[in-house]
XYZ file of C-alpha atoms in Angstrom:
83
model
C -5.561 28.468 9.149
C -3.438 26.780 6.558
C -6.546 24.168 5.960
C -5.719 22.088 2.980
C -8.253 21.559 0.206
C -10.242 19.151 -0.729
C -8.375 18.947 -3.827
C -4.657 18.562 -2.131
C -6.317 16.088 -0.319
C -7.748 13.970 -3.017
C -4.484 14.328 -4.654
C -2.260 13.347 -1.815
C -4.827 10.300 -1.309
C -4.366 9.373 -5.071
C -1.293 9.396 -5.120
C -0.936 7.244 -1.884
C -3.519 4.511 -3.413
C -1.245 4.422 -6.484
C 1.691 3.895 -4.082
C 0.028 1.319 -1.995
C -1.191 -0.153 -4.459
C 2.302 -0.611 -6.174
C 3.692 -1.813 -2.755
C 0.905 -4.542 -2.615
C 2.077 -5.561 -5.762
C 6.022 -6.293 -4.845
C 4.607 -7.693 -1.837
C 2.160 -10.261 -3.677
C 5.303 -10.806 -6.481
C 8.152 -11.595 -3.664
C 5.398 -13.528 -2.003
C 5.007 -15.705 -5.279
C 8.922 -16.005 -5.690
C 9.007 -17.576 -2.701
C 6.248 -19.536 -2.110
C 5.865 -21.077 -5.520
C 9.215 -23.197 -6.056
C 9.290 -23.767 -2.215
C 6.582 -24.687 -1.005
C 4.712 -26.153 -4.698
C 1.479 -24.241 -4.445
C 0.740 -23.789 -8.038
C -1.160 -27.504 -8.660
C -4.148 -28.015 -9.331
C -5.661 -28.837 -6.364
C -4.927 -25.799 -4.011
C -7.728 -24.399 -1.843
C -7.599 -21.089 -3.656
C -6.216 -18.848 -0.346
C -3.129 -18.021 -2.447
C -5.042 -16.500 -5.155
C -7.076 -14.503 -2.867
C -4.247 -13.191 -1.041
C -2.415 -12.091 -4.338
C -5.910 -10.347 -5.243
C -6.123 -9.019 -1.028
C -3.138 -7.793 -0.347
C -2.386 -5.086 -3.245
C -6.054 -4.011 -2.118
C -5.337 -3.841 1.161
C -2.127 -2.235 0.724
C -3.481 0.410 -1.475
C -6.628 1.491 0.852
C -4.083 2.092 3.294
C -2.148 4.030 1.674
C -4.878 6.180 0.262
C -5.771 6.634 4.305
C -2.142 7.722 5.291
C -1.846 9.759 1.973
C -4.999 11.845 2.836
C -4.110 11.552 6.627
C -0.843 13.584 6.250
C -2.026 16.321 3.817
C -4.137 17.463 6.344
C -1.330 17.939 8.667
C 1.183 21.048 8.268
C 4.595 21.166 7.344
C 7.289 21.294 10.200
C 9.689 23.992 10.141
C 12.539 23.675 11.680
C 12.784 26.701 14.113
C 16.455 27.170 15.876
C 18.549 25.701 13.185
């Protein structure tokens, strides 16, 4: 009875996108940190799989948490009954 609306929905989803998205991106810059002075993957001649992770995985990251944001407005609050 306590449906949410389309509109808390779309909110809740934007607002998980945004922080997926923003996860992705820490993800993708730690990522670099490390991989970069370690591991000397910034020459010329790389294959091009670390680009299209650091393009993939803020993507990814944010899709998913557009799907969890959305996910959990449509469930209801818990109330904590007995305390």
């Amino acid at each position: 009875m306590n449906e949410p609306s389309i509109r808390g929905k779309a909110a809740a989803a934007l607002l998980g996108l945004l922080v997926g998205g923003a996860t992705g991106f820490l993800l993708t810059e730690a990522m670099g940190a490390f991989l970069i002075p370690v591991h000397d993957r910034a020459r010329e001649g790389s294959d091009g799989t670390l680009p299209a992770a650091f393009i993939a995985v803020p993507v990814l990251c944010a899709l998913i948490g557009a799907v969890i944001g959305a996910h959990r407005a449509g469930r209801p609050l818990r109330q904590n009954k007995g305390r």
